[in-house]
Amino acid sequence: GLCWHHVYKALTLYLNGEYKLALQASMIAAENKIHEPGLMMTPDHHFYNSLIIGANWNTFADSETYNYQQILIDNLDLMKMWMNHCPDNFSHRYHLMSAELARIEERYHHAMEEYDHAIALAEENGYMHHQAIAHELAGKNHGHQQQREQEAG
């Protein structure tokens, strides 16, 4: 129960833009997930944990980024496994998580391709709430990319 309380607390905080608090709740969930393995909510934890890390990325100290990037990669590996078994439920999540990883690695064009793929798959498979999140993150990425281009030249 404690794990899932914090998973959904993190989700609620994330959706309300409280990214730092969402990260704290998500990390508490991660510490307690051993107590409730194999539940259908497990992919939700890894999915939202990745989005929350992405939302907090610019607040991390340089000494923290490696560990958080490894969490993203580990989450992505798990989502890929689930996607291979049930693409209708997990492919859009995998591509949205891939987009966030590409964004933090400053591979912006690849990130936009992944956001677009996630949006299309979420729509195709009826995940409107994930489609909305993907649209929002794609828009933010596009805005940041335009701002960087204006500052550069």
PDB file of N, CA, C and O in Angstrom, residues 81-124:
ATOM      1  N   MET A  81      10.584  -4.149 -22.401  1.00  0.00           N
ATOM      2  CA  MET A  81      10.188  -5.541 -22.190  1.00  0.00           C
ATOM      3  C   MET A  81       8.659  -5.652 -22.187  1.00  0.00           C
ATOM      4  O   MET A  81       8.091  -6.507 -22.850  1.00  0.00           O
ATOM      5  N   TRP A  82       7.995  -4.764 -21.440  1.00  0.00           N
ATOM      6  CA  TRP A  82       6.537  -4.797 -21.386  1.00  0.00           C
ATOM      7  C   TRP A  82       5.937  -4.485 -22.763  1.00  0.00           C
ATOM      8  O   TRP A  82       4.946  -5.080 -23.169  1.00  0.00           O
ATOM      9  N   MET A  83       6.554  -3.548 -23.481  1.00  0.00           N
ATOM     10  CA  MET A  83       6.081  -3.196 -24.810  1.00  0.00           C
ATOM     11  C   MET A  83       6.154  -4.404 -25.749  1.00  0.00           C
ATOM     12  O   MET A  83       5.247  -4.625 -26.551  1.00  0.00           O
ATOM     13  N   ASN A  84       7.225  -5.169 -25.641  1.00  0.00           N
ATOM     14  CA  ASN A  84       7.373  -6.339 -26.502  1.00  0.00           C
ATOM     15  C   ASN A  84       6.291  -7.379 -26.233  1.00  0.00           C
ATOM     16  O   ASN A  84       5.918  -8.127 -27.133  1.00  0.00           O
ATOM     17  N   HIS A  85       5.789  -7.433 -25.018  1.00  0.00           N
ATOM     18  CA  HIS A  85       4.737  -8.388 -24.660  1.00  0.00           C
ATOM     19  C   HIS A  85       3.328  -7.851 -24.933  1.00  0.00           C
ATOM     20  O   HIS A  85       2.418  -8.637 -25.191  1.00  0.00           O
ATOM     21  N   CYS A  86       3.164  -6.535 -24.850  1.00  0.00           N
ATOM     22  CA  CYS A  86       1.834  -5.954 -25.047  1.00  0.00           C
ATOM     23  C   CYS A  86       1.976  -4.540 -25.623  1.00  0.00           C
ATOM     24  O   CYS A  86       1.862  -3.548 -24.887  1.00  0.00           O
ATOM     25  N   PRO A  87       2.240  -4.434 -26.908  1.00  0.00           N
ATOM     26  CA  PRO A  87       2.493  -3.120 -27.504  1.00  0.00           C
ATOM     27  C   PRO A  87       1.323  -2.139 -27.383  1.00  0.00           C
ATOM     28  O   PRO A  87       1.544  -0.929 -27.251  1.00  0.00           O
ATOM     29  N   ASP A  88       0.100  -2.628 -27.409  1.00  0.00           N
ATOM     30  CA  ASP A  88      -1.044  -1.715 -27.313  1.00  0.00           C
ATOM     31  C   ASP A  88      -1.051  -0.930 -26.001  1.00  0.00           C
ATOM     32  O   ASP A  88      -1.493   0.217 -25.964  1.00  0.00           O
ATOM     33  N   ASN A  89      -0.586  -1.556 -24.937  1.00  0.00           N
ATOM     34  CA  ASN A  89      -0.589  -0.893 -23.632  1.00  0.00           C
ATOM     35  C   ASN A  89       0.677  -0.108 -23.331  1.00  0.00           C
ATOM     36  O   ASN A  89       0.635   0.835 -22.535  1.00  0.00           O
ATOM     37  N   PHE A  90       1.782  -0.492 -23.942  1.00  0.00           N
ATOM     38  CA  PHE A  90       3.051   0.074 -23.489  1.00  0.00           C
ATOM     39  C   PHE A  90       3.885   0.781 -24.545  1.00  0.00           C
ATOM     40  O   PHE A  90       4.839   1.467 -24.198  1.00  0.00           O
ATOM     41  N   SER A  91       3.563   0.664 -25.817  1.00  0.00           N
ATOM     42  CA  SER A  91       4.430   1.257 -26.842  1.00  0.00           C
ATOM     43  C   SER A  91       4.458   2.780 -26.757  1.00  0.00           C
ATOM     44  O   SER A  91       5.520   3.392 -26.896  1.00  0.00           O
ATOM     45  N   HIS A  92       3.321   3.403 -26.529  1.00  0.00           N
ATOM     46  CA  HIS A  92       3.314   4.867 -26.441  1.00  0.00           C
ATOM     47  C   HIS A  92       4.113   5.343 -25.224  1.00  0.00           C
ATOM     48  O   HIS A  92       4.793   6.363 -25.281  1.00  0.00           O
ATOM     49  N   ARG A  93       4.043   4.586 -24.146  1.00  0.00           N
ATOM     50  CA  ARG A  93       4.810   4.948 -22.950  1.00  0.00           C
ATOM     51  C   ARG A  93       6.304   4.850 -23.235  1.00  0.00           C
ATOM     52  O   ARG A  93       7.076   5.728 -22.845  1.00  0.00           O
ATOM     53  N   TYR A  94       6.690   3.762 -23.899  1.00  0.00           N
ATOM     54  CA  TYR A  94       8.100   3.569 -24.239  1.00  0.00           C
ATOM     55  C   TYR A  94       8.601   4.751 -25.070  1.00  0.00           C
ATOM     56  O   TYR A  94       9.673   5.294 -24.798  1.00  0.00           O
ATOM     57  N   HIS A  95       7.836   5.152 -26.075  1.00  0.00           N
ATOM     58  CA  HIS A  95       8.298   6.235 -26.949  1.00  0.00           C
ATOM     59  C   HIS A  95       8.292   7.588 -26.242  1.00  0.00           C
ATOM     60  O   HIS A  95       9.165   8.427 -26.514  1.00  0.00           O
ATOM     61  N   LEU A  96       7.367   7.795 -25.331  1.00  0.00           N
ATOM     62  CA  LEU A  96       7.386   9.042 -24.562  1.00  0.00           C
ATOM     63  C   LEU A  96       8.588   9.079 -23.621  1.00  0.00           C
ATOM     64  O   LEU A  96       9.270  10.103 -23.502  1.00  0.00           O
ATOM     65  N   MET A  97       8.878   7.960 -22.988  1.00  0.00           N
ATOM     66  CA  MET A  97      10.060   7.892 -22.134  1.00  0.00           C
ATOM     67  C   MET A  97      11.338   8.065 -22.961  1.00  0.00           C
ATOM     68  O   MET A  97      12.282   8.744 -22.530  1.00  0.00           O
ATOM     69  N   SER A  98      11.372   7.486 -24.155  1.00  0.00           N
ATOM     70  CA  SER A  98      12.520   7.651 -25.053  1.00  0.00           C
ATOM     71  C   SER A  98      12.696   9.108 -25.452  1.00  0.00           C
ATOM     72  O   SER A  98      13.823   9.608 -25.563  1.00  0.00           O
ATOM     73  N   ALA A  99      11.579   9.788 -25.680  1.00  0.00           N
ATOM     74  CA  ALA A  99      11.633  11.208 -26.031  1.00  0.00           C
ATOM     75  C   ALA A  99      12.251  12.024 -24.903  1.00  0.00           C
ATOM     76  O   ALA A  99      13.098  12.896 -25.143  1.00  0.00           O
ATOM     77  N   GLU A 100      11.843  11.734 -23.684  1.00  0.00           N
ATOM     78  CA  GLU A 100      12.399  12.470 -22.551  1.00  0.00           C
ATOM     79  C   GLU A 100      13.896  12.192 -22.387  1.00  0.00           C
ATOM     80  O   GLU A 100      14.670  13.101 -22.108  1.00  0.00           O
ATOM     81  N   LEU A 101      14.301  10.956 -22.580  1.00  0.00           N
ATOM     82  CA  LEU A 101      15.729  10.641 -22.497  1.00  0.00           C
ATOM     83  C   LEU A 101      16.493  11.377 -23.601  1.00  0.00           C
ATOM     84  O   LEU A 101      17.559  11.954 -23.345  1.00  0.00           O
ATOM     85  N   ALA A 102      15.967  11.376 -24.825  1.00  0.00           N
ATOM     86  CA  ALA A 102      16.621  12.089 -25.926  1.00  0.00           C
ATOM     87  C   ALA A 102      16.705  13.584 -25.625  1.00  0.00           C
ATOM     88  O   ALA A 102      17.722  14.235 -25.906  1.00  0.00           O
ATOM     89  N   ARG A 103      15.660  14.136 -25.038  1.00  0.00           N
ATOM     90  CA  ARG A 103      15.658  15.564 -24.702  1.00  0.00           C
ATOM     91  C   ARG A 103      16.750  15.910 -23.708  1.00  0.00           C
ATOM     92  O   ARG A 103      17.500  16.861 -23.908  1.00  0.00           O
ATOM     93  N   ILE A 104      16.873  15.114 -22.650  1.00  0.00           N
ATOM     94  CA  ILE A 104      17.894  15.452 -21.645  1.00  0.00           C
ATOM     95  C   ILE A 104      19.301  15.205 -22.177  1.00  0.00           C
ATOM     96  O   ILE A 104      20.251  15.815 -21.709  1.00  0.00           O
ATOM     97  N   GLU A 105      19.408  14.330 -23.169  1.00  0.00           N
ATOM     98  CA  GLU A 105      20.705  14.095 -23.817  1.00  0.00           C
ATOM     99  C   GLU A 105      20.949  15.088 -24.956  1.00  0.00           C
ATOM    100  O   GLU A 105      21.914  14.961 -25.693  1.00  0.00           O
ATOM    101  N   GLU A 106      20.057  16.077 -25.092  1.00  0.00           N
ATOM    102  CA  GLU A 106      20.142  17.149 -26.073  1.00  0.00           C
ATOM    103  C   GLU A 106      20.116  16.645 -27.511  1.00  0.00           C
ATOM    104  O   GLU A 106      20.688  17.248 -28.408  1.00  0.00           O
ATOM    105  N   ARG A 107      19.378  15.564 -27.736  1.00  0.00           N
ATOM    106  CA  ARG A 107      19.124  15.046 -29.081  1.00  0.00           C
ATOM    107  C   ARG A 107      17.693  15.482 -29.437  1.00  0.00           C
ATOM    108  O   ARG A 107      16.773  14.684 -29.466  1.00  0.00           O
ATOM    109  N   TYR A 108      17.543  16.771 -29.679  1.00  0.00           N
ATOM    110  CA  TYR A 108      16.226  17.386 -29.766  1.00  0.00           C
ATOM    111  C   TYR A 108      15.405  16.909 -30.962  1.00  0.00           C
ATOM    112  O   TYR A 108      14.204  16.714 -30.840  1.00  0.00           O
ATOM    113  N   HIS A 109      16.043  16.733 -32.113  1.00  0.00           N
ATOM    114  CA  HIS A 109      15.299  16.262 -33.285  1.00  0.00           C
ATOM    115  C   HIS A 109      14.759  14.848 -33.035  1.00  0.00           C
ATOM    116  O   HIS A 109      13.591  14.561 -33.325  1.00  0.00           O
ATOM    117  N   HIS A 110      15.593  13.993 -32.477  1.00  0.00           N
ATOM    118  CA  HIS A 110      15.145  12.630 -32.151  1.00  0.00           C
ATOM    119  C   HIS A 110      14.028  12.671 -31.107  1.00  0.00           C
ATOM    120  O   HIS A 110      13.060  11.908 -31.191  1.00  0.00           O
ATOM    121  N   ALA A 111      14.160  13.572 -30.149  1.00  0.00           N
ATOM    122  CA  ALA A 111      13.120  13.702 -29.122  1.00  0.00           C
ATOM    123  C   ALA A 111      11.783  14.051 -29.771  1.00  0.00           C
ATOM    124  O   ALA A 111      10.758  13.445 -29.437  1.00  0.00           O
ATOM    125  N   MET A 112      11.778  14.981 -30.724  1.00  0.00           N
ATOM    126  CA  MET A 112      10.521  15.361 -31.374  1.00  0.00           C
ATOM    127  C   MET A 112       9.929  14.183 -32.145  1.00  0.00           C
ATOM    128  O   MET A 112       8.715  13.982 -32.132  1.00  0.00           O
ATOM    129  N   GLU A 113      10.763  13.384 -32.789  1.00  0.00           N
ATOM    130  CA  GLU A 113      10.267  12.196 -33.487  1.00  0.00           C
ATOM    131  C   GLU A 113       9.616  11.224 -32.503  1.00  0.00           C
ATOM    132  O   GLU A 113       8.561  10.647 -32.792  1.00  0.00           O
ATOM    133  N   GLU A 114      10.245  11.056 -31.355  1.00  0.00           N
ATOM    134  CA  GLU A 114       9.708  10.144 -30.337  1.00  0.00           C
ATOM    135  C   GLU A 114       8.410  10.690 -29.734  1.00  0.00           C
ATOM    136  O   GLU A 114       7.475   9.929 -29.478  1.00  0.00           O
ATOM    137  N   TYR A 115       8.351  12.000 -29.491  1.00  0.00           N
ATOM    138  CA  TYR A 115       7.100  12.591 -28.995  1.00  0.00           C
ATOM    139  C   TYR A 115       5.977  12.341 -30.002  1.00  0.00           C
ATOM    140  O   TYR A 115       4.872  11.935 -29.622  1.00  0.00           O
ATOM    141  N   ASP A 116       6.256  12.594 -31.273  1.00  0.00           N
ATOM    142  CA  ASP A 116       5.239  12.390 -32.312  1.00  0.00           C
ATOM    143  C   ASP A 116       4.780  10.938 -32.368  1.00  0.00           C
ATOM    144  O   ASP A 116       3.577  10.662 -32.503  1.00  0.00           O
ATOM    145  N   HIS A 117       5.725  10.025 -32.249  1.00  0.00           N
ATOM    146  CA  HIS A 117       5.382   8.602 -32.269  1.00  0.00           C
ATOM    147  C   HIS A 117       4.526   8.251 -31.047  1.00  0.00           C
ATOM    148  O   HIS A 117       3.533   7.526 -31.153  1.00  0.00           O
ATOM    149  N   ALA A 118       4.900   8.762 -29.897  1.00  0.00           N
ATOM    150  CA  ALA A 118       4.133   8.509 -28.669  1.00  0.00           C
ATOM    151  C   ALA A 118       2.716   9.054 -28.788  1.00  0.00           C
ATOM    152  O   ALA A 118       1.751   8.392 -28.388  1.00  0.00           O
ATOM    153  N   ILE A 119       2.582  10.237 -29.353  1.00  0.00           N
ATOM    154  CA  ILE A 119       1.261  10.855 -29.520  1.00  0.00           C
ATOM    155  C   ILE A 119       0.386   9.985 -30.413  1.00  0.00           C
ATOM    156  O   ILE A 119      -0.776   9.700 -30.083  1.00  0.00           O
ATOM    157  N   ALA A 120       0.935   9.556 -31.540  1.00  0.00           N
ATOM    158  CA  ALA A 120       0.164   8.743 -32.486  1.00  0.00           C
ATOM    159  C   ALA A 120      -0.245   7.413 -31.869  1.00  0.00           C
ATOM    160  O   ALA A 120      -1.396   6.968 -32.016  1.00  0.00           O
ATOM    161  N   LEU A 121       0.665   6.765 -31.168  1.00  0.00           N
ATOM    162  CA  LEU A 121       0.367   5.465 -30.561  1.00  0.00           C
ATOM    163  C   LEU A 121      -0.634   5.600 -29.415  1.00  0.00           C
ATOM    164  O   LEU A 121      -1.511   4.748 -29.248  1.00  0.00           O
ATOM    165  N   ALA A 122      -0.506   6.648 -28.619  1.00  0.00           N
ATOM    166  CA  ALA A 122      -1.456   6.864 -27.524  1.00  0.00           C
ATOM    167  C   ALA A 122      -2.858   7.090 -28.081  1.00  0.00           C
ATOM    168  O   ALA A 122      -3.839   6.543 -27.558  1.00  0.00           O
ATOM    169  N   GLU A 123      -2.948   7.854 -29.158  1.00  0.00           N
ATOM    170  CA  GLU A 123      -4.257   8.080 -29.784  1.00  0.00           C
ATOM    171  C   GLU A 123      -4.808   6.774 -30.352  1.00  0.00           C
ATOM    172  O   GLU A 123      -5.979   6.433 -30.134  1.00  0.00           O
ATOM    173  N   GLU A 124      -3.968   6.045 -31.055  1.00  0.00           N
ATOM    174  CA  GLU A 124      -4.385   4.786 -31.682  1.00  0.00           C
ATOM    175  C   GLU A 124      -4.905   3.775 -30.672  1.00  0.00           C
ATOM    176  O   GLU A 124      -5.854   3.028 -30.939  1.00  0.00           O
TER     177      GLU A 124
END
